[in-house]
């Protein structure tokens, strides 16, 4: 038996912070950062005698997420207490949902090697986030900051439908994209607002029963998730091949060593003694409420993709790439509103902007310049003020020190030379210095023209209008 | 509690059956979950106390609920919500006032690994 005889079975529990203004059970701000314990009040600090009151936006956002992922929305739902001790959980229980979640039985569609596959969603429920433990300077104690305690989360539980790390990657990207499109979560992974618990097992291909699974908690980068799954599946196969058996346990992924380690607390801790939260009342969801939320759903990626092909004549592939992330898609549309040149905007986003993002490993929503500035940049090309190769340099500058493209080209002296007299001067100078090229051209070597144009561009540091150069060289050469 | 309820409960109790017997292991498990240290010679005492509570509550299992609508919470209210509007809690000093120890405006606790 070898690696190829096995398949992975993966299920994910994604936690995504909702982008409400206030916490789930009190009116404290959810804003990230801030001095420790300044976004807190007696409720989220669990002072005795305080009572939670549910934020209506949390319910609305969770239902919105449910509708966007084809879930059935419950007509009656409730909150439950999940009991455990940890210093970042001031009440010693987390208010979550147990047997009556807001949304159930949904799916997310991904495209694997050109084929559509539905990944089932078991449920989506609402719950509160925990605080953060810091370590003091001398290593003598831990310090508790409760700014994040009570920030609303949705937990999206998938069925064990994922069969490879490629599918995991596609599923997570799709889910993130959906949540961003419907604007219920920022999904900022570095801030921990989109993270996942990963369940992995392996089984021989063709086998019906699932193998024993292990769980890795709180992973907050796509890359770690993929690496951890690869490692863990490999480890399980090795254990099985050696005649061993897999323990159902929670593991800790260590990014530095690239290995998983058993967590110290064992399954005993899994007994959370859930019971209905007595401090909150039942949630009833009317058909009317669901309909209102449904009507508020924006155009989703698939629809935008179709529209881009029809309305802007973009190739199917380009439309797909552009709509994968809401931030890029919005940028495309807003920039195009300014310059009315979808093809050029699309090309700049697909090659230069995405290239930069990938290279610098930053997310699209962190792009420092505005869509208006991108639109203005394309206008500058269209008006012949700059060449497209200069535009690439301007874009680079916009990433590093964002300001109006017009200002950048003025400061850098990158304005294209389109003045006939000035161009002619350069052309004559280059011809005089390259008699061999003239001879080559006359002998039928067309490549000589390209060389001459290249020399002229070099001379003008890329500022000469290339079409005009071409034309004028031809005129002179044919004299 | 009103007298008639108590009388009804006592009547039911007399008819009631013993639901489950609490084992020593159960006591130790619950103590562990509740983060309580109990001594060996306390186990029987706790088992008896918990058994009494369970038996008492078990009376309710005998109530005829044939025509009673199922409820989720103890109150009949539904959909008590709050608007998503920020109200900053101003009395920040009060929040850490009872902390046994603090540093950099955070609760200082024994080291957690
Ligand atoms: Zn609060």
XYZ file of C-alpha atoms and ligand atoms in Angstrom:
593
model
C 0.000 0.000 0.000
C 1.222 3.478 -0.667
C 0.205 7.096 -0.361
C -1.851 6.878 -3.582
C -4.102 4.180 -2.136
C -5.485 6.583 0.446
C -7.733 9.596 0.265
C -8.139 12.445 2.705
C -11.478 13.304 4.280
C -11.583 16.853 5.576
C -14.221 18.901 7.343
C -13.817 22.526 8.389
C -15.321 24.667 11.107
C -14.769 28.241 10.036
C -15.094 31.045 12.571
C -15.702 34.429 11.061
C -16.074 37.639 13.027
C -19.130 39.620 12.020
C -18.560 43.246 11.085
C -21.228 44.681 13.365
C -20.417 47.954 15.108
C -21.038 46.527 18.572
C -20.494 43.251 20.403
C -23.028 40.445 20.411
C -24.461 40.973 23.917
C -23.446 44.524 24.910
C -22.953 47.929 23.272
C -19.128 47.954 23.353
C -17.346 48.629 20.028
C -15.929 45.678 18.080
C -13.187 47.744 16.470
C -9.858 45.917 16.264
C -6.935 47.169 18.349
C -7.295 49.762 21.078
C -5.590 49.828 24.459
C -6.239 46.677 26.521
C -9.655 46.505 28.207
C -10.911 49.778 26.745
C -13.618 48.160 24.571
C -15.204 46.556 27.600
C -18.065 46.973 30.034
C -19.477 45.013 32.976
C -21.433 42.727 30.588
C -18.527 41.493 28.434
C -16.326 41.352 31.545
C -18.888 39.041 33.149
C -19.467 41.096 36.266
C -22.044 39.459 38.547
C -25.594 40.606 37.980
C -25.162 41.717 34.383
C -27.396 40.377 31.623
C -26.794 39.891 27.903
C -29.074 41.451 25.259
C -28.729 40.077 21.737
C -27.625 42.454 18.954
C -30.276 42.289 16.176
C -27.616 42.798 13.470
C -25.897 39.569 14.532
C -29.052 37.598 13.793
C -29.549 39.443 10.511
C -25.941 38.872 9.369
C -26.003 35.186 10.273
C -29.234 34.694 8.323
C -27.707 36.610 5.418
C -24.716 34.248 5.468
C -27.128 31.316 5.605
C -29.117 32.533 2.609
C -25.958 33.182 0.595
C -24.851 29.583 1.254
C -28.174 27.945 0.402
C -29.065 27.094 4.011
C -32.467 26.437 5.452
C -33.208 29.184 7.980
C -34.733 28.046 11.276
C -38.101 29.472 12.254
C -37.268 29.014 15.932
C -33.764 29.237 17.340
C -32.097 29.725 20.723
C -28.793 30.268 22.473
C -27.010 27.762 24.690
C -24.176 27.836 27.192
C -21.005 25.958 26.414
C -19.217 25.457 29.710
C -15.447 25.342 30.101
C -12.735 27.041 32.087
C -10.135 29.150 30.420
C -8.814 32.535 31.550
C -9.800 34.247 28.271
C -13.446 33.298 28.902
C -14.585 35.508 31.782
C -18.017 33.911 32.382
C -16.516 30.391 32.308
C -19.057 29.662 29.611
C -19.414 30.794 26.040
C -22.855 31.750 24.805
C -23.214 29.763 21.588
C -25.879 27.648 19.913
C -26.196 23.901 20.347
C -29.197 22.036 18.964
C -31.163 24.853 17.324
C -28.756 26.850 15.148
C -30.005 29.708 12.968
C -29.064 28.016 9.671
C -28.723 24.390 8.556
C -28.293 22.148 5.503
C -26.589 24.515 3.071
C -23.849 24.139 0.529
C -21.084 26.062 -1.190
C -20.223 25.282 -4.784
C -16.583 25.037 -5.881
C -15.044 24.264 -9.255
C -12.456 21.483 -9.202
C -10.639 20.969 -12.502
C -13.532 22.501 -14.393
C -16.137 20.407 -12.604
C -18.632 21.804 -10.118
C -18.753 20.218 -6.688
C -21.087 21.003 -3.796
C -19.547 21.151 -0.336
C -22.286 20.594 2.226
C -22.732 22.911 5.190
C -24.048 21.220 8.318
C -24.903 24.466 10.045
C -24.160 28.111 10.753
C -24.580 29.350 14.302
C -23.844 32.527 16.246
C -21.561 32.790 19.269
C -19.253 35.145 21.138
C -15.481 35.387 20.762
C -13.122 35.031 23.735
C -10.548 37.522 25.023
C -6.811 37.434 24.528
C -4.029 36.239 26.805
C -0.769 38.153 26.752
C 2.385 37.332 28.590
C 3.984 39.743 30.996
C 7.524 40.968 30.423
C 9.115 38.774 33.092
C 7.359 35.518 32.255
C 5.843 35.355 35.717
C 2.211 35.631 34.815
C -0.343 36.031 32.058
C -2.297 39.180 31.288
C -5.941 39.133 30.228
C -7.291 41.621 27.670
C -11.043 41.333 27.105
C -11.398 43.720 24.140
C -12.279 40.778 21.843
C -14.509 39.056 24.411
C -18.073 39.244 23.141
C -17.227 40.093 19.537
C -19.833 38.258 17.430
C -18.799 35.216 15.406
C -20.536 32.889 13.059
C -19.293 29.320 13.014
C -19.756 27.660 9.641
C -19.510 23.896 9.914
C -18.928 21.936 6.719
C -19.760 18.307 6.088
C -16.682 16.078 5.685
C -16.988 16.557 1.921
C -13.502 17.820 1.106
C -11.119 15.291 -0.430
C -7.888 17.199 -1.094
C -6.005 20.278 0.008
C -6.851 21.809 -3.359
C -10.545 21.479 -2.537
C -9.914 22.955 0.925
C -8.187 25.948 -0.646
C -11.016 26.484 -3.153
C -13.690 26.077 -0.489
C -12.076 28.547 1.926
C -11.532 31.113 -0.822
C -15.123 30.752 -1.974
C -16.511 31.033 1.540
C -14.368 34.090 2.266
C -15.453 35.656 -1.001
C -19.148 35.071 -0.209
C -18.848 36.621 3.260
C -17.049 39.625 1.784
C -19.612 40.056 -0.985
C -22.541 40.101 1.429
C -20.522 42.388 3.726
C -21.076 40.512 6.951
C -17.385 39.968 7.724
C -14.037 41.606 6.866
C -12.350 38.191 6.845
C -9.035 39.756 7.859
C -6.978 36.689 8.534
C -4.073 38.478 10.242
C -6.508 39.947 12.751
C -7.956 36.493 13.343
C -11.350 37.481 11.995
C -11.430 34.425 9.670
C -10.006 31.220 11.131
C -10.692 27.533 10.988
C -10.705 24.332 13.003
C -9.669 21.499 10.715
C -10.802 17.858 10.988
C -8.684 15.373 9.065
C -8.919 11.645 8.546
C -7.712 9.261 5.867
C -9.181 6.084 4.431
C -8.338 3.612 1.716
C -9.853 4.601 -1.598
C -13.160 2.857 -2.118
C -13.709 2.385 1.597
C -17.133 3.632 2.743
C -16.527 4.255 6.456
C -14.608 7.279 7.610
C -11.319 6.805 9.412
C -10.693 8.197 12.900
C -10.170 11.930 12.693
C -7.934 14.383 14.446
C -8.646 18.058 14.940
C -6.427 21.123 14.653
C -7.828 24.295 16.156
C -7.638 27.998 15.398
C -5.634 28.057 12.177
C -5.559 31.508 10.645
C -3.704 31.325 7.364
C -4.555 29.399 4.205
C -0.976 28.306 3.876
C -0.751 26.851 7.402
C -4.068 25.082 6.920
C -2.872 23.426 3.700
C 0.521 22.503 5.134
C -1.028 21.162 8.333
C -3.482 18.965 6.430
C -0.748 17.613 4.134
C 1.429 16.789 7.126
C -1.336 15.290 9.226
C -2.706 13.077 6.429
C 0.811 11.841 5.724
C 1.355 11.102 9.420
C -1.929 9.192 9.695
C -1.138 7.080 6.624
C 2.244 6.206 8.095
C 0.682 5.162 11.404
C -1.889 3.006 9.601
C 0.675 1.453 7.275
C 2.740 0.503 10.322
C -0.303 -1.343 11.643
C -1.076 1.318 14.242
C -4.316 3.132 14.933
C -5.236 6.811 14.974
C -6.274 8.374 18.288
C -9.165 10.777 18.100
C -7.518 13.829 19.590
C -6.899 17.517 19.268
C -3.540 18.438 17.820
C -1.563 21.628 17.763
C 0.030 22.649 14.449
C 3.447 24.213 14.785
C 4.213 26.423 11.817
C 7.937 26.616 12.529
C 8.714 22.898 12.667
C 5.909 22.042 10.226
C 4.579 19.293 12.515
C 1.528 18.494 14.610
C 1.701 17.747 18.338
C -0.936 16.325 20.693
C -2.493 18.967 22.954
C -2.175 18.273 26.629
C -5.854 18.239 27.551
C -7.583 15.095 26.382
C -11.107 14.283 25.297
C -12.408 14.776 28.819
C -12.463 18.499 28.150
C -14.944 17.956 25.310
C -17.790 17.488 27.781
C -19.182 21.013 27.642
C -22.495 20.345 29.412
C -24.431 22.539 27.011
C -27.734 23.843 28.294
C -30.204 26.512 27.131
C -29.075 30.041 28.004
C -31.580 31.194 30.629
C -30.634 34.886 30.290
C -31.814 35.115 26.677
C -35.165 34.534 25.063
C -36.177 32.450 22.073
C -35.449 33.801 18.593
C -38.381 33.521 16.198
C -37.737 34.218 12.555
C -40.686 35.158 10.375
C -40.982 34.432 6.687
C -41.164 38.191 6.185
C -37.830 38.769 7.933
C -36.170 36.117 5.759
C -37.669 37.677 2.640
C -36.406 41.146 3.611
C -32.887 39.839 4.132
C -33.063 37.915 0.868
C -33.984 41.130 -0.934
C -30.974 42.865 0.590
C -28.498 40.324 -0.812
C -26.143 41.945 -3.333
C -25.134 40.600 -6.735
C -23.060 37.490 -6.044
C -19.770 36.560 -7.810
C -21.367 34.179 -10.359
C -23.826 36.849 -11.484
C -21.113 39.487 -11.767
C -19.004 37.086 -13.772
C -21.787 36.570 -16.311
C -22.414 40.302 -16.493
C -18.725 41.089 -17.118
C -18.687 38.763 -20.102
C -21.889 40.226 -21.536
C -21.509 43.883 -20.629
C -17.754 44.360 -21.024
C -16.902 41.625 -23.510
C -14.268 40.225 -21.197
C -13.017 36.660 -21.666
C -14.668 34.120 -19.321
C -11.365 33.535 -17.513
C -10.742 37.235 -16.866
C -14.277 37.689 -15.576
C -13.748 34.794 -13.188
C -10.472 36.111 -11.795
C -11.823 39.652 -11.418
C -14.915 38.569 -9.487
C -13.205 36.138 -7.128
C -12.597 38.884 -4.615
C -15.080 41.632 -3.937
C -12.380 44.244 -3.333
C -10.868 43.649 -6.797
C -14.226 43.422 -8.497
C -15.378 46.708 -6.937
C -12.102 48.336 -7.930
C -12.546 47.150 -11.503
C -16.057 48.575 -11.777
C -15.271 51.911 -10.144
C -12.114 52.438 -12.200
C -13.987 51.526 -15.360
C -16.710 54.045 -14.523
C -14.047 56.715 -14.798
C -12.107 55.645 -17.883
C -14.626 53.461 -19.776
C -11.890 51.085 -20.823
C -12.728 47.694 -19.268
C -10.072 45.772 -21.177
C -7.171 47.924 -19.988
C -8.431 48.134 -16.399
C -8.930 44.372 -16.386
C -5.425 43.768 -17.746
C -3.831 46.051 -15.168
C -5.669 44.320 -12.331
C -5.014 40.809 -13.628
C -1.315 41.189 -14.309
C 0.170 44.143 -12.468
C -2.046 44.470 -9.401
C -2.590 40.769 -8.675
C 1.088 40.189 -9.418
C 2.060 42.789 -6.842
C -0.382 41.404 -4.257
C 0.938 37.876 -4.669
C 4.547 38.970 -4.539
C 4.096 41.104 -1.430
C 1.616 38.618 0.091
C -0.983 41.255 0.848
C -4.748 41.104 0.432
C -6.744 42.994 -2.171
C -8.560 45.041 0.440
C -5.203 46.385 1.583
C -4.476 48.072 -1.752
C -3.408 51.578 -0.689
C -4.700 53.565 -3.699
C -8.285 54.158 -4.765
C -10.232 52.852 -7.751
C -10.548 56.478 -8.915
C -6.765 56.757 -9.056
C -6.562 53.562 -11.090
C -9.217 54.916 -13.458
C -7.280 58.156 -13.826
C -4.121 56.196 -14.600
C -5.861 54.393 -17.465
C -7.160 57.767 -18.715
C -3.568 58.994 -18.882
C -2.664 56.057 -21.141
C -5.720 56.586 -23.317
C -4.937 60.272 -23.759
C -1.372 59.411 -24.767
C 0.101 61.269 -21.793
C 2.048 58.177 -20.756
C 2.904 54.872 -22.424
C 1.695 51.591 -20.980
C 5.210 50.707 -19.863
C 5.393 53.972 -17.897
C 1.923 53.151 -16.501
C 3.413 50.026 -14.913
C 6.004 52.186 -13.158
C 3.319 54.620 -12.013
C 1.288 51.730 -10.597
C 4.310 50.489 -8.665
C 4.698 54.008 -7.254
C 0.992 54.093 -6.358
C 1.502 50.961 -4.234
C 4.580 52.307 -2.487
C 3.626 55.933 -2.011
C -0.017 56.350 -3.020
C -1.001 59.640 -4.683
C -2.690 60.841 -7.871
C -1.039 59.338 -10.993
C -0.962 62.784 -12.608
C 1.110 64.037 -9.684
C 3.457 61.048 -9.879
C 4.267 61.527 -13.561
C 4.818 65.251 -13.072
C 7.139 64.708 -10.122
C 9.046 61.941 -11.866
C 9.076 63.692 -15.244
C 7.468 60.655 -16.868
C 5.163 62.518 -19.236
C 5.300 61.010 -22.691
C 6.928 63.015 -25.455
C 4.301 63.335 -28.194
C 5.647 66.529 -29.692
C 6.531 65.896 -33.350
C 9.556 68.194 -33.378
C 11.039 66.639 -30.239
C 10.439 63.104 -31.542
C 11.980 63.918 -34.890
C 15.086 65.245 -33.178
C 15.542 61.963 -31.329
C 14.894 59.904 -34.457
C 17.523 61.770 -36.458
C 20.056 61.503 -33.652
C 19.576 57.729 -33.324
C 19.771 57.225 -37.120
C 22.989 59.162 -37.305
C 24.561 57.034 -34.584
C 23.461 53.705 -36.176
C 24.344 53.604 -39.880
C 24.620 49.802 -39.743
C 20.968 49.516 -38.746
C 19.931 51.675 -41.680
C 21.860 49.390 -44.003
C 20.326 46.294 -42.373
C 16.830 47.689 -42.767
C 17.405 48.491 -46.409
C 18.705 44.926 -46.850
C 15.299 43.679 -45.678
C 16.045 43.033 -42.014
C 12.885 44.343 -40.305
C 14.356 43.652 -36.902
C 16.538 46.715 -37.356
C 13.484 48.944 -36.912
C 12.747 47.424 -33.531
C 16.332 48.013 -32.479
C 16.182 51.680 -33.524
C 12.905 52.267 -31.675
C 14.432 50.584 -28.617
C 17.446 52.912 -28.787
C 15.162 55.948 -29.028
C 13.150 54.775 -26.007
C 16.396 54.336 -24.093
C 17.513 57.819 -25.102
C 14.243 59.327 -23.824
C 14.093 57.040 -20.782
C 10.865 55.457 -22.010
C 9.049 58.727 -22.447
C 8.770 58.910 -26.228
C 5.446 57.934 -27.757
C 6.256 54.526 -29.289
C 3.665 54.722 -32.099
C 5.047 58.085 -33.222
C 8.616 56.782 -33.060
C 7.708 53.825 -35.211
C 5.990 55.962 -37.791
C 8.764 58.532 -37.996
C 11.572 55.984 -38.253
C 9.730 54.344 -41.141
C 9.304 57.679 -42.877
C 12.977 58.519 -42.512
C 14.185 55.056 -43.522
C 12.093 55.073 -46.655
C 13.429 58.439 -47.796
C -43.758 28.118 45.790
C -47.494 28.000 46.166
C -48.790 25.291 48.488
C -50.835 23.513 45.872
C -47.772 23.067 43.676
C -45.802 21.590 46.554
C -48.648 19.225 47.404
C -48.849 18.139 43.792
C -45.103 17.571 43.693
C -45.111 15.520 46.900
C -47.913 13.393 45.496
C -45.997 12.857 42.331
C -42.808 12.120 44.245
C -44.509 9.331 46.134
C -45.471 7.798 42.822
C -42.120 8.655 41.239
C -39.550 6.152 40.118
C -35.839 6.380 40.647
C -34.373 7.639 37.378
C -30.649 7.012 37.540
C -28.157 6.083 40.180
C -25.205 8.449 40.487
C -21.943 6.551 40.546
C -18.698 7.551 42.198
C -17.119 7.947 38.779
C -19.882 10.332 37.823
C -19.159 12.447 40.909
C -15.453 12.555 40.109
C -16.132 13.461 36.481
C -18.513 16.271 37.398
C -16.081 17.559 40.030
C -13.375 17.573 37.409
C -15.552 19.501 34.937
C -16.438 22.008 37.629
C -12.765 22.308 38.608
C -13.490 21.198 42.182
C -11.194 19.142 44.371
C -13.175 16.741 46.489
C -11.761 14.310 49.001
C -12.407 10.575 48.844
C -14.510 10.609 51.992
C -16.725 13.333 50.522
C -17.736 11.366 47.452
C -20.543 9.402 49.115
C -21.976 12.548 50.668
C -22.040 14.350 47.308
C -23.467 11.307 45.560
C -26.317 11.195 48.065
C -27.025 14.939 47.755
C -27.021 14.879 43.990
C -29.177 11.754 43.975
C -31.745 13.555 46.125
C -31.812 16.480 43.716
C -32.186 14.185 40.718
C -34.983 12.258 42.382
C -36.754 15.454 43.203
C -36.476 16.757 39.669
C -37.496 13.350 38.352
C -40.947 13.973 39.767
C -41.491 16.327 36.894
C -41.084 13.468 34.454
C -44.367 12.098 35.776
C -46.370 15.186 34.920
C -48.850 14.617 32.164
C -47.757 17.001 29.382
C -49.981 15.542 26.698
C -51.702 18.836 25.810
C -48.958 21.247 26.814
C -47.115 23.136 24.100
C -43.364 22.639 24.124
C -41.422 25.658 25.316
C -37.754 26.510 25.017
C -37.175 29.119 27.676
C -38.789 29.916 30.988
C -40.276 33.180 29.741
C -42.705 33.488 26.870
C -41.041 36.563 25.401
C -39.375 36.200 22.027
C -37.033 38.373 19.995
C -35.716 40.739 22.625
C -33.037 42.529 20.635
C -30.701 45.494 20.940
C -29.932 47.991 18.165
C -26.368 47.848 16.862
C -25.365 51.208 18.359
C -22.164 51.857 20.243
C -22.383 53.002 23.849
C -18.951 53.354 25.370
C -18.732 52.360 29.012
C -17.054 55.348 30.628
C -16.104 54.175 34.092
C -13.021 52.284 32.919
C -11.234 52.340 36.270
C -14.133 50.522 37.864
C -13.659 47.579 35.511
C -10.312 46.529 36.964
C -10.952 47.835 40.435
C -11.500 44.387 41.968
C -8.766 42.602 40.032
C -6.542 40.721 42.502
C -3.542 41.871 40.476
C -3.092 43.930 37.330
C -0.454 45.153 34.915
C -0.714 47.464 31.869
C -4.466 47.721 32.425
C -4.859 43.954 32.168
C -5.871 41.334 34.706
C -2.747 39.600 35.925
C -3.210 35.899 36.540
C -0.953 32.901 37.160
C 0.994 31.953 34.067
C -0.995 30.064 31.416
C 1.011 28.036 28.942
Zn -19.214 45.195 26.781
